[in-house]
PDB file of N, CA, C and O in Angstrom:
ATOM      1  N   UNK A  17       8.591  26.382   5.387  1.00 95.00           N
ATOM      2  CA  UNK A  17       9.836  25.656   5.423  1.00 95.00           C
ATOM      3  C   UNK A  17      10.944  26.596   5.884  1.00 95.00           C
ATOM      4  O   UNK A  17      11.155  27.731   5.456  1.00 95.00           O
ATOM      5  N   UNK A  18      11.749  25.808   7.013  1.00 97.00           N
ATOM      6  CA  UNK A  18      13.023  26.760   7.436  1.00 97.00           C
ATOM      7  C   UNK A  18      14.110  26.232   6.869  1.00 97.00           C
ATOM      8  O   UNK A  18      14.217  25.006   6.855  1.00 97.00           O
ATOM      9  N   UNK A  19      15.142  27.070   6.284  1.00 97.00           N
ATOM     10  CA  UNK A  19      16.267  26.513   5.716  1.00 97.00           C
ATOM     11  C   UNK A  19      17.496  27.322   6.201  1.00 97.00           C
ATOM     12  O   UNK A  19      17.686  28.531   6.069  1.00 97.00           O
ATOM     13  N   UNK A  20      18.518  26.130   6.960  1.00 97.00           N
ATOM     14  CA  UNK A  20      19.495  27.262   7.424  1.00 97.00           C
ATOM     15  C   UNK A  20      20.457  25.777   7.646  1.00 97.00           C
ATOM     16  O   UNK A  20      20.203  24.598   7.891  1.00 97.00           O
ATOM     17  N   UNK A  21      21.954  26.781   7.351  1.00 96.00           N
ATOM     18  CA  UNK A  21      23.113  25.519   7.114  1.00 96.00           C
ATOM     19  C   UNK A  21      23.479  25.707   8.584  1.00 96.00           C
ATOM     20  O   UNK A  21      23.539  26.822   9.103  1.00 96.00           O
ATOM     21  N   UNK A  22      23.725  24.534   9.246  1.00 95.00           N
ATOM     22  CA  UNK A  22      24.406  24.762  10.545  1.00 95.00           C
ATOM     23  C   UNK A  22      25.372  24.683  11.227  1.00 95.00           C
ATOM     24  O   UNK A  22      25.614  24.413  12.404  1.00 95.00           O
ATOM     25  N   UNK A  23      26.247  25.115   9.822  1.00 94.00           N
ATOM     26  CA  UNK A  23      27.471  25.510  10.232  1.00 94.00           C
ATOM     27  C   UNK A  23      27.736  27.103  10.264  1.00 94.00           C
ATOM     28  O   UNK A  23      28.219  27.647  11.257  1.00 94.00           O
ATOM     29  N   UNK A  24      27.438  27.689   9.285  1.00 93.00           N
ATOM     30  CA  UNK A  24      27.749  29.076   8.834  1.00 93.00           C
ATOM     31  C   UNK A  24      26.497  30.008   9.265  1.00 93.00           C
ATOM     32  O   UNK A  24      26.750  31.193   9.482  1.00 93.00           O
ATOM     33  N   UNK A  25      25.412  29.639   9.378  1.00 95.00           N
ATOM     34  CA  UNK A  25      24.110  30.674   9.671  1.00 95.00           C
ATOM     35  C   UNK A  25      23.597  31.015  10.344  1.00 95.00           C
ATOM     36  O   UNK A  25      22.451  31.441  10.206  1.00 95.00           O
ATOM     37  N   UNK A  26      24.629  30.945  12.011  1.00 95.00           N
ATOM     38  CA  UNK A  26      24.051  31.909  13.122  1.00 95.00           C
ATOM     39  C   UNK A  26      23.793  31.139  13.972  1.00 95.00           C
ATOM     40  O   UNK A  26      24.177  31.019  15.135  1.00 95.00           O
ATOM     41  N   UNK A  27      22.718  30.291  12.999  1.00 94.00           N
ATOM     42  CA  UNK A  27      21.350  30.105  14.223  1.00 94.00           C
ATOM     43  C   UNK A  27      22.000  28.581  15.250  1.00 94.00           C
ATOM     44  O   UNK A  27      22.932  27.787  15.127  1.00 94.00           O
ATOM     45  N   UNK A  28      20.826  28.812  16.286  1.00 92.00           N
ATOM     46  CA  UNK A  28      21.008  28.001  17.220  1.00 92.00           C
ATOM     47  C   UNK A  28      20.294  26.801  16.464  1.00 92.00           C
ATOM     48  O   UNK A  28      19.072  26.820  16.314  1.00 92.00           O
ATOM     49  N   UNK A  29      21.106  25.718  15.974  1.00 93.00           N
ATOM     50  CA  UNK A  29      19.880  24.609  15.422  1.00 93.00           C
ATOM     51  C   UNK A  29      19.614  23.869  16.296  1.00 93.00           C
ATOM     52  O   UNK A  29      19.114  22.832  15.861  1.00 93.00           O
ATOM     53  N   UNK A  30      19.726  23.908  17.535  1.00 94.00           N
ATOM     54  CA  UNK A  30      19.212  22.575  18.561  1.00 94.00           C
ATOM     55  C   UNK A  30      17.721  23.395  18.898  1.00 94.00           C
ATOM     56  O   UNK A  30      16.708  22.699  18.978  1.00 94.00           O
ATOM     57  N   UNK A  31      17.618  24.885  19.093  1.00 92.00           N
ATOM     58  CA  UNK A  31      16.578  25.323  19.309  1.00 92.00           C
ATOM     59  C   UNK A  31      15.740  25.072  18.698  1.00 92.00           C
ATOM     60  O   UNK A  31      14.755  24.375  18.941  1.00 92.00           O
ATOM     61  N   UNK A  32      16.163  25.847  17.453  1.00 94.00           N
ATOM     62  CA  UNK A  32      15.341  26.015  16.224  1.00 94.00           C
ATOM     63  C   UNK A  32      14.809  24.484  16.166  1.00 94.00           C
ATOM     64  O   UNK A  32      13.613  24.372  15.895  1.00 94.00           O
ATOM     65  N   UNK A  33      15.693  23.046  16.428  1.00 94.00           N
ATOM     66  CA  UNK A  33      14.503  21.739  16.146  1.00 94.00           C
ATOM     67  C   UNK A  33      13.608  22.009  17.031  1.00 94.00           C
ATOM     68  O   UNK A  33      12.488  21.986  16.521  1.00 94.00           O
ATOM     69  N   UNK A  34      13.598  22.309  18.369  1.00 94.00           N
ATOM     70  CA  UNK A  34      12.731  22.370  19.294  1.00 94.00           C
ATOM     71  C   UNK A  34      11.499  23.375  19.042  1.00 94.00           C
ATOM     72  O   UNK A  34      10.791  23.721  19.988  1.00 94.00           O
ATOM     73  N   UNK A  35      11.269  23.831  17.732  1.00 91.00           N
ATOM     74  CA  UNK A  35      10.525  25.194  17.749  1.00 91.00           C
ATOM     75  C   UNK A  35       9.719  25.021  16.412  1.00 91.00           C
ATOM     76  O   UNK A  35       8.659  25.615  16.213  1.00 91.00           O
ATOM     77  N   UNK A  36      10.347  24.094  15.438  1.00 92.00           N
ATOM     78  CA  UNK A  36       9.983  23.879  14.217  1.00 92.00           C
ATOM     79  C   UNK A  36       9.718  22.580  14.291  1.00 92.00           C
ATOM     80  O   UNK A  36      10.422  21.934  15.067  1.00 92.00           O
ATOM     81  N   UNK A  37       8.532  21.776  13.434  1.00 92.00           N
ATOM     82  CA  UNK A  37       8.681  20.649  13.223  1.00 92.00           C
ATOM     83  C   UNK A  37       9.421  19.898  11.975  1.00 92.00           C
ATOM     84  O   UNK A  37       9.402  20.196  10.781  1.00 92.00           O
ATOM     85  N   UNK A  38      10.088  18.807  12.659  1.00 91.00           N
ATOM     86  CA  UNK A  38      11.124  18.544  11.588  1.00 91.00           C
ATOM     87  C   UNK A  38      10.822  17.978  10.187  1.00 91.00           C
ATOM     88  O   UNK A  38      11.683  17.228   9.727  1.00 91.00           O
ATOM     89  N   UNK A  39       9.644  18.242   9.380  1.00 94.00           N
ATOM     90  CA  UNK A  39       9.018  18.013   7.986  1.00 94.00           C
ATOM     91  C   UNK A  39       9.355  19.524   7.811  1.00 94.00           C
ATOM     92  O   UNK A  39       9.908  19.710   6.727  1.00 94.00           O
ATOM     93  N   UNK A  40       9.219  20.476   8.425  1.00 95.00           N
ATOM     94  CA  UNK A  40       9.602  21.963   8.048  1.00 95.00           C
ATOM     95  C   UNK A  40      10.835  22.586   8.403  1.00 95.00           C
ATOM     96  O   UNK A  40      10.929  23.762   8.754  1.00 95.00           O
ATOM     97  N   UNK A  41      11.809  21.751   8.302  1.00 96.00           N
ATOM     98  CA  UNK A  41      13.278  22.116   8.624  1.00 96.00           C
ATOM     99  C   UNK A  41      14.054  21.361   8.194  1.00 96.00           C
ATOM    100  O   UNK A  41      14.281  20.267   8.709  1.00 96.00           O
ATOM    101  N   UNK A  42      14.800  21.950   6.817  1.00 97.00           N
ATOM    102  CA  UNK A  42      16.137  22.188   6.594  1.00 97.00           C
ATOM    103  C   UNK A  42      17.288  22.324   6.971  1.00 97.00           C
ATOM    104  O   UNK A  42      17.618  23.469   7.279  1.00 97.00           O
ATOM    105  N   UNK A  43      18.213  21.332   7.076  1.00 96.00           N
ATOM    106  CA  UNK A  43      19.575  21.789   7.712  1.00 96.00           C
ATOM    107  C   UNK A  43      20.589  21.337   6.576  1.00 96.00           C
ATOM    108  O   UNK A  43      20.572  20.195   6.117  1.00 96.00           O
ATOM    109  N   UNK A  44      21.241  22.062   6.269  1.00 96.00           N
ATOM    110  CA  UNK A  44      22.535  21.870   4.967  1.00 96.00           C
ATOM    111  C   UNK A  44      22.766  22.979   4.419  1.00 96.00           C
ATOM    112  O   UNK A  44      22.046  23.876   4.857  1.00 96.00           O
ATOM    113  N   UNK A  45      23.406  23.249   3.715  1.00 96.00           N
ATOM    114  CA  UNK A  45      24.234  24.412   2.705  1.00 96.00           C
ATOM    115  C   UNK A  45      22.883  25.220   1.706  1.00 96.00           C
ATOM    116  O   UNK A  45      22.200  24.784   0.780  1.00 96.00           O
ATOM    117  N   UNK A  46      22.912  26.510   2.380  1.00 95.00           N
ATOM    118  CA  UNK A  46      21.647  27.090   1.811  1.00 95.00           C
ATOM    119  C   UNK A  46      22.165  28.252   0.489  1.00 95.00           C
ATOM    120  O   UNK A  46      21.446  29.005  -0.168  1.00 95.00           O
ATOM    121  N   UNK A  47      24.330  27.966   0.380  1.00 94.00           N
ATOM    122  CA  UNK A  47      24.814  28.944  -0.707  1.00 94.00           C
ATOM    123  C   UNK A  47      25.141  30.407  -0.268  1.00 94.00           C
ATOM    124  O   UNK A  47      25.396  31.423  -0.914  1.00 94.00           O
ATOM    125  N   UNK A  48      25.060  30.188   0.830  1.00 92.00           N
ATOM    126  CA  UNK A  48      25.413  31.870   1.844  1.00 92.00           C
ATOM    127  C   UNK A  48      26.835  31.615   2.330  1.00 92.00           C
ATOM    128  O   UNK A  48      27.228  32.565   3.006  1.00 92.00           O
ATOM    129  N   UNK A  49      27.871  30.488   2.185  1.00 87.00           N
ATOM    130  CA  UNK A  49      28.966  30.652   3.398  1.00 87.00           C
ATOM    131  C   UNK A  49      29.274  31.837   2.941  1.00 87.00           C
ATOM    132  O   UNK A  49      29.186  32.356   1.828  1.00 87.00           O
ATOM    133  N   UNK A  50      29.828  32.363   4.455  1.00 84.00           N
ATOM    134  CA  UNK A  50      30.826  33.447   3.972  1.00 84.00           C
ATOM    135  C   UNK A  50      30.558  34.672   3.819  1.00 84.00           C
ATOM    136  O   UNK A  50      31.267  35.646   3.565  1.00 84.00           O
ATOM    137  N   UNK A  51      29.177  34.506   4.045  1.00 87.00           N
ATOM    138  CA  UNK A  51      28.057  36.217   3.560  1.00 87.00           C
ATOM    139  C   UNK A  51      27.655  35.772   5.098  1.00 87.00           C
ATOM    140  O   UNK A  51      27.584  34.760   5.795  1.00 87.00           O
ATOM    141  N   UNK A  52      27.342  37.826   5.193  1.00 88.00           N
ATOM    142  CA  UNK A  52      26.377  38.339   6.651  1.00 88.00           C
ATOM    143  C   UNK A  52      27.609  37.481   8.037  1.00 88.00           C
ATOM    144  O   UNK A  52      27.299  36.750   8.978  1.00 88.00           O
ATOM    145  N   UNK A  53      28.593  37.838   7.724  1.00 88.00           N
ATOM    146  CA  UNK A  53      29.485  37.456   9.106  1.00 88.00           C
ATOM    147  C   UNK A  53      28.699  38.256  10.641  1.00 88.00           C
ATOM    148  O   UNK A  53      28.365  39.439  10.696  1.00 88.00           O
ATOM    149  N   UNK A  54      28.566  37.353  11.636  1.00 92.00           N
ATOM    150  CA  UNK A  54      28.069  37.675  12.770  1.00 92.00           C
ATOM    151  C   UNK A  54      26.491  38.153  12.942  1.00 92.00           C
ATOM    152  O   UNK A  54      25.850  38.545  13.916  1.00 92.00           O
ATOM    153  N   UNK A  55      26.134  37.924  11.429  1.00 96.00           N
ATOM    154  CA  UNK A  55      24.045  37.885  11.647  1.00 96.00           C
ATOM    155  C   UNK A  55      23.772  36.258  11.816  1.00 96.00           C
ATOM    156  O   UNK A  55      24.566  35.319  11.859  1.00 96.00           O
ATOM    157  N   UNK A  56      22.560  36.299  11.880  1.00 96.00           N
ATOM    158  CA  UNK A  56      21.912  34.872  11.673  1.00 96.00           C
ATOM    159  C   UNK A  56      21.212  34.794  10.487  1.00 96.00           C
ATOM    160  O   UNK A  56      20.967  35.838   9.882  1.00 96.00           O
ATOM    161  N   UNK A  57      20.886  33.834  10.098  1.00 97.00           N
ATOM    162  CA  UNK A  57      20.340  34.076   8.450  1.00 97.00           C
ATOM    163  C   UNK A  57      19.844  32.437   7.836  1.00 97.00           C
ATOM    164  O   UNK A  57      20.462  31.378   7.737  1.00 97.00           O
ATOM    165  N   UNK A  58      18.909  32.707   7.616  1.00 96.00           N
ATOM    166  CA  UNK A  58      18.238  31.379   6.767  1.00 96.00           C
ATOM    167  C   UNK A  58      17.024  32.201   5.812  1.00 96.00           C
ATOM    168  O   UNK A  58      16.749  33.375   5.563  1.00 96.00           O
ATOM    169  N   UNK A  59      16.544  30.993   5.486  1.00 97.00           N
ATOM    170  CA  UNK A  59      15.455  30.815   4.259  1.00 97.00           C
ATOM    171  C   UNK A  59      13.709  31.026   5.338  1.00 97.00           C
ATOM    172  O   UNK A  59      13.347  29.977   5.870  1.00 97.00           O
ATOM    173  N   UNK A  60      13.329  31.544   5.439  1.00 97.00           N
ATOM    174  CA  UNK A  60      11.756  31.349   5.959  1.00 97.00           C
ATOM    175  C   UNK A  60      10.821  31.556   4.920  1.00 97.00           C
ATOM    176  O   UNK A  60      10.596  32.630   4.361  1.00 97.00           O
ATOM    177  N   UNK A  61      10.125  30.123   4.625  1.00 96.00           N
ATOM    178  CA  UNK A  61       9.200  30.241   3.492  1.00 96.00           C
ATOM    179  C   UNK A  61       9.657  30.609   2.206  1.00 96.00           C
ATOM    180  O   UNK A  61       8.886  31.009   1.333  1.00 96.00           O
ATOM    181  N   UNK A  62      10.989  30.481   2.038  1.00 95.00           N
ATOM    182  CA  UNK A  62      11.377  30.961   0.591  1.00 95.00           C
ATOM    183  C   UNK A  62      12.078  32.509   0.315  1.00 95.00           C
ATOM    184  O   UNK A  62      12.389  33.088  -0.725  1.00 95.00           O
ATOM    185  N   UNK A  63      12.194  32.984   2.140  1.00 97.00           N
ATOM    186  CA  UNK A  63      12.105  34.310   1.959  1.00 97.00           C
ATOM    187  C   UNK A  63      13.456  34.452   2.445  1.00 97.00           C
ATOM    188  O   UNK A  63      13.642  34.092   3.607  1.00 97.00           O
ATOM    189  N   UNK A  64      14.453  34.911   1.782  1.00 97.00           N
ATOM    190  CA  UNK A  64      15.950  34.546   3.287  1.00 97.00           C
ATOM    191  C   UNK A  64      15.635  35.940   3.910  1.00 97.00           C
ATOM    192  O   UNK A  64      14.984  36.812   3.335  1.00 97.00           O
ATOM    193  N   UNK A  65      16.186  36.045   5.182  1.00 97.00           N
ATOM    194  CA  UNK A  65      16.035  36.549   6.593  1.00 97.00           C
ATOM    195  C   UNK A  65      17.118  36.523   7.145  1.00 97.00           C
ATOM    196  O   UNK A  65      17.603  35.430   7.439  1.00 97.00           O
ATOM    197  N   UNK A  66      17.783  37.697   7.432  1.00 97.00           N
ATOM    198  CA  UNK A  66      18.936  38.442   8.008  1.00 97.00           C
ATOM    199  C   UNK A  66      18.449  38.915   8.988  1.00 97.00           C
ATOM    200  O   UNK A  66      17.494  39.684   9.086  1.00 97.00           O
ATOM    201  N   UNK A  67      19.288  38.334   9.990  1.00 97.00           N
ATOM    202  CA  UNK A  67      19.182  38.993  11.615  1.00 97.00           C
ATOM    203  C   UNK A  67      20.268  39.098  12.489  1.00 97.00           C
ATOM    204  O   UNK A  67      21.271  38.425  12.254  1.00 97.00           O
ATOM    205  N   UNK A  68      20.199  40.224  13.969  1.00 97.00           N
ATOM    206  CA  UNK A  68      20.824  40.577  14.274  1.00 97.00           C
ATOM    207  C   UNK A  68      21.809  39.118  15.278  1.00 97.00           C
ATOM    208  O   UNK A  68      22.921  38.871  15.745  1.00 97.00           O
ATOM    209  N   UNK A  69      20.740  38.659  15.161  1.00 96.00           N
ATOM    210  CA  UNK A  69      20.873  37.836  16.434  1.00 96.00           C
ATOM    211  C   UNK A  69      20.426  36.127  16.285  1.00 96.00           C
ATOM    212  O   UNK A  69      19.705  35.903  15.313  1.00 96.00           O
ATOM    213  N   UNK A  70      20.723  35.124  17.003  1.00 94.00           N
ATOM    214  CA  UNK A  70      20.004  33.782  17.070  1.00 94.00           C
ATOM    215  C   UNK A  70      18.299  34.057  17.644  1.00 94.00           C
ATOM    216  O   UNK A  70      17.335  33.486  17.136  1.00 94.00           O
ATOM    217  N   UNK A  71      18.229  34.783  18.487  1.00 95.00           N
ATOM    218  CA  UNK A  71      17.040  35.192  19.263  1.00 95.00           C
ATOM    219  C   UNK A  71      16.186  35.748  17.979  1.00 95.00           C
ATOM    220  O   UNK A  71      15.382  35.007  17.413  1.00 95.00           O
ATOM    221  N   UNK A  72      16.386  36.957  17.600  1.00 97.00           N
ATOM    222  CA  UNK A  72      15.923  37.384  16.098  1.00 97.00           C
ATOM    223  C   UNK A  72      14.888  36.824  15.525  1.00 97.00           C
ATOM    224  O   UNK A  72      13.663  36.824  15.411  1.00 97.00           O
ATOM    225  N   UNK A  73      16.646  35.978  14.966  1.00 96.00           N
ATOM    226  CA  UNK A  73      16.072  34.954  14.030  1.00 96.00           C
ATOM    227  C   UNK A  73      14.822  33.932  14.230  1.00 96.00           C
ATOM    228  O   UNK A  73      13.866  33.673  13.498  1.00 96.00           O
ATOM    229  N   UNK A  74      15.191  33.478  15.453  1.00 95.00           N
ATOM    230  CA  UNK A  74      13.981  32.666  15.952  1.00 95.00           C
ATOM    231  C   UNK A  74      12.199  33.349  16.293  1.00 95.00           C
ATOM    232  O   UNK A  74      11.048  32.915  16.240  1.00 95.00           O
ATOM    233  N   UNK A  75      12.937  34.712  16.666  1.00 96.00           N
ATOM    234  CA  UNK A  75      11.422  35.092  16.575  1.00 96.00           C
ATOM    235  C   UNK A  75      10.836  35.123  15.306  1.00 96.00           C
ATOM    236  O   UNK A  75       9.612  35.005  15.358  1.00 96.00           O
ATOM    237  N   UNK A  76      11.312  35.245  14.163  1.00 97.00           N
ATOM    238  CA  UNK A  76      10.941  35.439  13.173  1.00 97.00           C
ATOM    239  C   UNK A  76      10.456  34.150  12.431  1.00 97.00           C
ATOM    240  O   UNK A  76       9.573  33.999  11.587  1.00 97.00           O
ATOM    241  N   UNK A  77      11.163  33.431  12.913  1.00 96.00           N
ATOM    242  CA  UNK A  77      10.588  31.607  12.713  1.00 96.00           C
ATOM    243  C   UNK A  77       9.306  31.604  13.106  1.00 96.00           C
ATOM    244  O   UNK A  77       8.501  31.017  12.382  1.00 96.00           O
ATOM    245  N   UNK A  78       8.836  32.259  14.336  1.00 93.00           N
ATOM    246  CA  UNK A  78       7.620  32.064  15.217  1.00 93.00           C
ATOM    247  C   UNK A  78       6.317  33.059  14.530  1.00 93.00           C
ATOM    248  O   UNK A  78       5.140  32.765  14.744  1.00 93.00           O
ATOM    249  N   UNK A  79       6.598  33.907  13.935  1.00 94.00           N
ATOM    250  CA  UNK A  79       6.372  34.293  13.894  1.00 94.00           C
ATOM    251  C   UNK A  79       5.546  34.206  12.197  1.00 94.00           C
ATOM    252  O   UNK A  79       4.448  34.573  11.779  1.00 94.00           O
ATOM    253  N   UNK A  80       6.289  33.781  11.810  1.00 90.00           N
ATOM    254  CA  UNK A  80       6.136  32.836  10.359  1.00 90.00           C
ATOM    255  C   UNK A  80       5.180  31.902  10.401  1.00 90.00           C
ATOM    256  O   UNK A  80       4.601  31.585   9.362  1.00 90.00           O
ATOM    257  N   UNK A  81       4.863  31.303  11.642  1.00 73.00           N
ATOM    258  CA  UNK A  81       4.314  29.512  11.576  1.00 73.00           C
ATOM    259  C   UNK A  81       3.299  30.222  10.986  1.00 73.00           C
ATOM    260  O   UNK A  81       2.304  29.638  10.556  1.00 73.00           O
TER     261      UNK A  81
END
């Protein structure tokens, strides 16, 4: 499961639907606003994940399946 708010957490969420299937994706308030300004950052598997980047992040999605 990916969990990432898509307002505050970096990530690209139009990608990220395109990459995840949507039974395994989360989009809403994951309790981070305001933390890690200019990383990307969500939940993978329960695990949160700080990254440098949207790219990063996504590899790390992929990398997860």
């Amino acid at each position: 499961m990916i969990k990432v708010c898509p307002n505050c957490s970096g990530v690209d969420v139009e990608l990220l639907k395109n990459n995840v299937l949507e039974e395994n994706l989360y989009l809403g308030c994951i309790g981070l606003c305001g933390q890690n300004k200019g990383k990307s950052f969500g939940y993978i598997n329960d695990e949160l994940v700080i990254k440098d980047s949207a790219e990063e992040f996504l590899e790390a999605v992929k990398q997860a399946k």
